[in-house]
Amino acid sequence: MKILVTGGAGYIGSHTCVELINAGYEIVAADNFLNSTPKAIEGVRKITAADFPFYEVDLLDEAELEKIFAEFEISCIIHFAGLKAVGESVAKPVEYYNNNINTTLNLCKLMKKYDVKRLIFSSSATVYRADSPMPLTESAELGATNPYGWTKFMCEQILRDTCQEGWAVALLRYFNPVGAHESGIIGENPSGVPNNLMPFIAQTARGLHKEVRVFGNDYDTPDGTGVRDYIHVVDLAKGHVKAVDYALKNTGCEAFNLGSGRGISVVEMLQAFERANDLKLPYSFAPRRAGDNAVSYANPEKAEKMLGFKAEKTLEDMCRDTWRFQRAVQADV
């Protein structure tokens, strides 16, 4: 009985592998290294002092993916694998629809074939309508503003329709994961120019970028910059373990917000990073980015009530752990 983690070498996937192993679960990880690196799998093994099967496979290749199902008795799947950048999805919608939807369909087909009845899906707060009242609850009206969000929306619908009697599916809508493992061994280190705020901040602090470009300072927010719900990636990973625990004991399809429940603006995050790490960051304002919402933060009460999940790490933890990992990356170059 093993947990299959697709996208296991990714940012959230690798941290979740650590927490699953810490919780006593046996895992099988799979990744195609499109937006990740084998170093993450090495890091998981180093942190946990545990070995586990790993497959380099693209989930679009159903035949190769099936080999994992044929070799192991899979009790639950955590499905991270997918393209994930909002801005890139606006520029490359066909690639996003093809990858994110067809990988999920391939998993569903193999779940039916091999009688795997439990799945935890990596969804996103981008499935909520931009005009939804804050904080967002799971009952808020759905409707994305960019292709990435629509792929998550459509995959959620596929899973709701696929969820049969006796199945358990948890749709985890997370907000903005940041931070890194406190060891500094694994963290977010995207290839190319980062699409997300925190790794760009950290790389700017390293001197890799001239400044942080803040997209939009004319939103209807206290300081004009976008407001998001940031959650430490280790808290998020522990939320996935809670979701596995839940899926092994329950049936049906449920959506859960995984967030801190607090909105932080881009400027507030920049200032928090400076305070936590005793440094200064150059930044400038740029026009709004296509597909971005002004404000998005969670009401996480359902996850606390049904999963027993609550984010515990602070904004300072997020900033300090991010910088520790980034300095380790710099030393490794």
C-alpha positions as a Python dict, from the first residue, in 0.01 Angstrom:
ca = {
    (1, 'M'): (0, 0, 0),
    (2, 'K'): (181, 309, -123),
    (3, 'I'): (105, 675, -190),
    (4, 'L'): (182, 778, -550),
    (5, 'V'): (304, 1138, -563),
    (6, 'T'): (296, 1280, -917),
    (7, 'G'): (517, 1585, -956),
    (8, 'G'): (710, 1455, -657),
    (9, 'A'): (1026, 1647, -748),
    (10, 'G'): (840, 1978, -766),
    (11, 'Y'): (834, 2250, -505),
    (12, 'I'): (522, 2141, -317),
    (13, 'G'): (559, 1777, -417),
    (14, 'S'): (905, 1735, -266),
    (15, 'H'): (801, 1893, 65),
    (16, 'T'): (494, 1670, 73),
    (17, 'C'): (711, 1362, 15),
    (18, 'V'): (910, 1460, 325),
    (19, 'E'): (599, 1502, 538),
    (20, 'L'): (442, 1178, 413),
    (21, 'I'): (756, 985, 505),
    (22, 'N'): (772, 1160, 842),
    (23, 'A'): (412, 1054, 902),
    (24, 'G'): (497, 689, 832),
    (25, 'Y'): (361, 655, 479),
    (26, 'E'): (544, 467, 203),
    (27, 'I'): (564, 662, -121),
    (28, 'V'): (633, 624, -491),
    (29, 'A'): (727, 949, -664),
    (30, 'A'): (706, 1040, -1032),
    (31, 'D'): (816, 1349, -1224),
    (32, 'N'): (932, 1445, -1574),
    (33, 'F'): (1168, 1721, -1449),
    (34, 'L'): (1011, 1979, -1679),
    (35, 'N'): (998, 2234, -1396),
    (36, 'S'): (1198, 2046, -1135),
    (37, 'T'): (1529, 1876, -1073),
    (38, 'P'): (1661, 1539, -951),
    (39, 'K'): (1830, 1732, -669),
    (40, 'A'): (1489, 1764, -504),
    (41, 'I'): (1450, 1386, -483),
    (42, 'E'): (1804, 1361, -347),
    (43, 'G'): (1709, 1628, -94),
    (44, 'V'): (1401, 1438, 23),
    (45, 'R'): (1612, 1128, 75),
    (46, 'K'): (1874, 1326, 265),
    (47, 'I'): (1621, 1499, 494),
    (48, 'T'): (1429, 1181, 575),
    (49, 'A'): (1718, 929, 559),
    (50, 'A'): (1470, 713, 366),
    (51, 'D'): (1476, 559, 21),
    (52, 'F'): (1173, 523, -204),
    (53, 'P'): (1097, 432, -566),
    (54, 'F'): (1118, 718, -815),
    (55, 'Y'): (1013, 718, -1182),
    (56, 'E'): (1109, 975, -1440),
    (57, 'V'): (789, 973, -1642),
    (58, 'D'): (562, 1218, -1821),
    (59, 'L'): (201, 1160, -1721),
    (60, 'L'): (96, 1233, -2079),
    (61, 'D'): (254, 895, -2160),
    (62, 'E'): (-18, 666, -2030),
    (63, 'A'): (172, 346, -2109),
    (64, 'E'): (476, 453, -1906),
    (65, 'L'): (257, 576, -1621),
    (66, 'E'): (75, 242, -1613),
    (67, 'K'): (399, 62, -1529),
    (68, 'I'): (386, 222, -1184),
    (69, 'F'): (30, 101, -1126),
    (70, 'A'): (124, -248, -1245),
    (71, 'E'): (428, -271, -1016),
    (72, 'F'): (286, -128, -692),
    (73, 'E'): (-36, -154, -496),
    (74, 'I'): (-130, 215, -486),
    (75, 'S'): (-363, 310, -201),
    (76, 'C'): (-386, 683, -275),
    (77, 'I'): (-259, 934, -531),
    (78, 'I'): (-151, 1293, -469),
    (79, 'H'): (-161, 1463, -807),
    (80, 'F'): (72, 1765, -828),
    (81, 'A'): (207, 1721, -1180),
    (82, 'G'): (111, 2008, -1408),
    (83, 'L'): (206, 2342, -1553),
    (84, 'K'): (140, 2616, -1299),
    (85, 'A'): (232, 2972, -1404),
    (86, 'V'): (-60, 3212, -1449),
    (87, 'G'): (124, 3449, -1682),
    (88, 'E'): (269, 3170, -1893),
    (89, 'S'): (-76, 3012, -1926),
    (90, 'V'): (-207, 3332, -2085),
    (91, 'A'): (74, 3312, -2343),
    (92, 'K'): (52, 2932, -2392),
    (93, 'P'): (-309, 2828, -2334),
    (94, 'V'): (-306, 2520, -2560),
    (95, 'E'): (-4, 2374, -2382),
    (96, 'Y'): (-171, 2427, -2044),
    (97, 'Y'): (-503, 2271, -2145),
    (98, 'N'): (-332, 1973, -2307),
    (99, 'N'): (-93, 1903, -2021),
    (100, 'N'): (-305, 1967, -1714),
    (101, 'I'): (-628, 1809, -1834),
    (102, 'N'): (-487, 1506, -2016),
    (103, 'T'): (-254, 1408, -1733),
    (104, 'T'): (-553, 1408, -1499),
    (105, 'L'): (-760, 1204, -1743),
    (106, 'N'): (-480, 948, -1773),
    (107, 'L'): (-472, 913, -1395),
    (108, 'C'): (-849, 869, -1380),
    (109, 'K'): (-839, 593, -1642),
    (110, 'L'): (-570, 406, -1454),
    (111, 'M'): (-745, 455, -1121),
    (112, 'K'): (-1052, 281, -1265),
    (113, 'K'): (-845, 6, -1424),
    (114, 'Y'): (-645, -70, -1108),
    (115, 'D'): (-924, 3, -859),
    (116, 'V'): (-748, 293, -688),
    (117, 'K'): (-1021, 486, -507),
    (118, 'R'): (-847, 777, -335),
    (119, 'L'): (-700, 1090, -490),
    (120, 'I'): (-577, 1423, -353),
    (121, 'F'): (-580, 1689, -624),
    (122, 'S'): (-354, 1991, -632),
    (123, 'S'): (-604, 2263, -718),
    (124, 'S'): (-584, 2638, -672),
    (125, 'A'): (-763, 2946, -547),
    (126, 'T'): (-763, 3061, -910),
    (127, 'V'): (-1080, 2855, -958),
    (128, 'Y'): (-1279, 3123, -772),
    (129, 'R'): (-1444, 3414, -952),
    (130, 'A'): (-1248, 3736, -925),
    (131, 'D'): (-1550, 3920, -783),
    (132, 'S'): (-1614, 3666, -506),
    (133, 'P'): (-1646, 3818, -156),
    (134, 'M'): (-1347, 3780, 74),
    (135, 'P'): (-1245, 3571, 253),
    (136, 'L'): (-1311, 3291, 4),
    (137, 'T'): (-1510, 2992, 123),
    (138, 'E'): (-1539, 2665, -66),
    (139, 'S'): (-1899, 2754, -155),
    (140, 'A'): (-1795, 3074, -337),
    (141, 'E'): (-1888, 3090, -705),
    (142, 'L'): (-1631, 2935, -936),
    (143, 'G'): (-1492, 3091, -1252),
    (144, 'A'): (-1130, 3153, -1345),
    (145, 'T'): (-964, 3454, -1507),
    (146, 'N'): (-677, 3276, -1686),
    (147, 'P'): (-611, 2944, -1865),
    (148, 'Y'): (-419, 2799, -1570),
    (149, 'G'): (-718, 2858, -1344),
    (150, 'W'): (-955, 2713, -1601),
    (151, 'T'): (-748, 2393, -1622),
    (152, 'K'): (-783, 2352, -1246),
    (153, 'F'): (-1155, 2430, -1270),
    (154, 'M'): (-1201, 2170, -1544),
    (155, 'C'): (-994, 1907, -1364),
    (156, 'E'): (-1204, 1958, -1052),
    (157, 'Q'): (-1518, 1898, -1259),
    (158, 'I'): (-1365, 1587, -1416),
    (159, 'L'): (-1287, 1451, -1071),
    (160, 'R'): (-1632, 1534, -936),
    (161, 'D'): (-1787, 1350, -1232),
    (162, 'T'): (-1542, 1060, -1204),
    (163, 'C'): (-1583, 1020, -828),
    (164, 'Q'): (-1782, 699, -797),
    (165, 'E'): (-1941, 525, -504),
    (166, 'G'): (-1669, 431, -258),
    (167, 'W'): (-1418, 681, -397),
    (168, 'A'): (-1263, 962, -196),
    (169, 'V'): (-1139, 1275, -374),
    (170, 'A'): (-1005, 1584, -196),
    (171, 'L'): (-974, 1900, -406),
    (172, 'L'): (-715, 2112, -228),
    (173, 'R'): (-745, 2474, -331),
    (174, 'Y'): (-430, 2639, -214),
    (175, 'F'): (-334, 2995, -223),
    (176, 'N'): (29, 3115, -241),
    (177, 'P'): (286, 2867, -112),
    (178, 'V'): (618, 3021, -10),
    (179, 'G'): (916, 2934, 210),
    (180, 'A'): (1132, 2624, 215),
    (181, 'H'): (1223, 2332, 439),
    (182, 'E'): (1401, 2462, 747),
    (183, 'S'): (1707, 2250, 659),
    (184, 'G'): (1766, 2466, 352),
    (185, 'I'): (1802, 2149, 143),
    (186, 'I'): (1482, 2177, -64),
    (187, 'G'): (1284, 2481, -168),
    (188, 'E'): (1155, 2672, -469),
    (189, 'N'): (1420, 2721, -737),
    (190, 'P'): (1242, 2757, -1072),
    (191, 'S'): (1435, 2734, -1397),
    (192, 'G'): (1454, 3062, -1585),
    (193, 'V'): (1300, 3383, -1454),
    (194, 'P'): (1057, 3304, -1169),
    (195, 'N'): (688, 3368, -1228),
    (196, 'N'): (609, 3384, -857),
    (197, 'L'): (688, 3668, -619),
    (198, 'M'): (890, 3501, -343),
    (199, 'P'): (1155, 3324, -554),
    (200, 'F'): (1199, 3644, -753),
    (201, 'I'): (1248, 3837, -428),
    (202, 'A'): (1506, 3583, -310),
    (203, 'Q'): (1693, 3586, -641),
    (204, 'T'): (1694, 3967, -637),
    (205, 'A'): (1841, 3959, -287),
    (206, 'R'): (2113, 3735, -430),
    (207, 'G'): (2183, 3991, -700),
    (208, 'L'): (2050, 3786, -991),
    (209, 'H'): (1797, 4056, -1083),
    (210, 'K'): (1832, 4433, -1078),
    (211, 'E'): (1508, 4480, -886),
    (212, 'V'): (1172, 4328, -801),
    (213, 'R'): (904, 4439, -1044),
    (214, 'V'): (572, 4482, -866),
    (215, 'F'): (292, 4428, -1117),
    (216, 'G'): (26, 4686, -1043),
    (217, 'N'): (12, 4956, -777),
    (218, 'D'): (-334, 5086, -862),
    (219, 'Y'): (-550, 4804, -725),
    (220, 'D'): (-826, 4880, -477),
    (221, 'T'): (-614, 4766, -182),
    (222, 'P'): (-459, 4956, 113),
    (223, 'D'): (-127, 5017, -65),
    (224, 'G'): (-241, 4962, -425),
    (225, 'T'): (-58, 4632, -471),
    (226, 'G'): (-211, 4287, -502),
    (227, 'V'): (-311, 4107, -182),
    (228, 'R'): (-261, 3733, -147),
    (229, 'D'): (-287, 3462, 114),
    (230, 'Y'): (65, 3326, 164),
    (231, 'I'): (111, 2986, 327),
    (232, 'H'): (437, 2820, 425),
    (233, 'V'): (508, 2523, 198),
    (234, 'V'): (575, 2296, 497),
    (235, 'D'): (232, 2380, 641),
    (236, 'L'): (85, 2311, 297),
    (237, 'A'): (265, 1978, 276),
    (238, 'K'): (128, 1878, 616),
    (239, 'G'): (-216, 1968, 485),
    (240, 'H'): (-173, 1703, 215),
    (241, 'V'): (-90, 1444, 479),
    (242, 'K'): (-408, 1542, 662),
    (243, 'A'): (-599, 1503, 334),
    (244, 'V'): (-458, 1150, 286),
    (245, 'D'): (-560, 1061, 640),
    (246, 'Y'): (-908, 1192, 562),
    (247, 'A'): (-938, 1013, 225),
    (248, 'L'): (-844, 678, 378),
    (249, 'K'): (-1136, 704, 621),
    (250, 'N'): (-1406, 879, 418),
    (251, 'T'): (-1574, 875, 77),
    (252, 'G'): (-1707, 1140, -160),
    (253, 'C'): (-1560, 1448, -323),
    (254, 'E'): (-1483, 1753, -110),
    (255, 'A'): (-1304, 2082, -176),
    (256, 'F'): (-1083, 2241, 89),
    (257, 'N'): (-908, 2577, 108),
    (258, 'L'): (-550, 2550, 232),
    (259, 'G'): (-438, 2897, 330),
    (260, 'S'): (-351, 3108, 630),
    (261, 'G'): (-669, 3314, 616),
    (262, 'R'): (-472, 3639, 610),
    (263, 'G'): (-417, 3873, 315),
    (264, 'I'): (-67, 4015, 261),
    (265, 'S'): (15, 4275, -5),
    (266, 'V'): (319, 4256, -232),
    (267, 'V'): (475, 4558, -61),
    (268, 'E'): (409, 4406, 283),
    (269, 'M'): (586, 4088, 171),
    (270, 'L'): (884, 4286, 44),
    (271, 'Q'): (909, 4469, 375),
    (272, 'A'): (871, 4147, 576),
    (273, 'F'): (1153, 3986, 376),
    (274, 'E'): (1376, 4285, 447),
    (275, 'R'): (1301, 4272, 821),
    (276, 'A'): (1338, 3896, 858),
    (277, 'N'): (1672, 3885, 678),
    (278, 'D'): (1812, 4229, 762),
    (279, 'L'): (1863, 4344, 403),
    (280, 'K'): (1726, 4595, 153),
    (281, 'L'): (1546, 4511, -170),
    (282, 'P'): (1529, 4738, -475),
    (283, 'Y'): (1186, 4735, -638),
    (284, 'S'): (980, 4930, -889),
    (285, 'F'): (621, 4928, -1008),
    (286, 'A'): (510, 4792, -1344),
    (287, 'P'): (170, 4764, -1518),
    (288, 'R'): (-75, 4501, -1399),
    (289, 'R'): (-11, 4147, -1521),
    (290, 'A'): (-275, 3974, -1737),
    (291, 'G'): (-492, 3731, -1542),
    (292, 'D'): (-411, 3862, -1193),
    (293, 'N'): (-679, 3942, -935),
    (294, 'A'): (-657, 4233, -690),
    (295, 'V'): (-731, 4037, -373),
    (296, 'S'): (-744, 3669, -286),
    (297, 'Y'): (-735, 3514, 60),
    (298, 'A'): (-893, 3213, 222),
    (299, 'N'): (-1145, 3125, 483),
    (300, 'P'): (-974, 2801, 598),
    (301, 'E'): (-1235, 2696, 854),
    (302, 'K'): (-1359, 2392, 660),
    (303, 'A'): (-1008, 2243, 640),
    (304, 'E'): (-959, 2296, 1011),
    (305, 'K'): (-1294, 2137, 1096),
    (306, 'M'): (-1283, 1837, 859),
    (307, 'L'): (-912, 1774, 810),
    (308, 'G'): (-775, 1907, 1138),
    (309, 'F'): (-549, 2138, 939),
    (310, 'K'): (-434, 2483, 1042),
    (311, 'A'): (-139, 2683, 910),
    (312, 'E'): (109, 2745, 1191),
    (313, 'K'): (420, 2907, 1046),
    (314, 'T'): (457, 3286, 1046),
    (315, 'L'): (536, 3538, 774),
    (316, 'E'): (883, 3568, 928),
    (317, 'D'): (929, 3189, 898),
    (318, 'M'): (835, 3210, 529),
    (319, 'C'): (1087, 3487, 458),
    (320, 'R'): (1369, 3345, 668),
    (321, 'D'): (1337, 2991, 530),
    (322, 'T'): (1319, 3119, 172),
    (323, 'W'): (1643, 3313, 214),
    (324, 'R'): (1820, 3021, 388),
    (325, 'F'): (1740, 2795, 92),
    (326, 'Q'): (1837, 3059, -164),
    (327, 'R'): (2174, 3109, 4),
    (328, 'A'): (2227, 2730, -6),
    (329, 'V'): (2150, 2735, -379),
    (330, 'Q'): (2400, 3016, -425),
    (331, 'A'): (2669, 2823, -236),
    (332, 'D'): (2600, 2518, -454),
    (333, 'V'): (2645, 2704, -783),
}
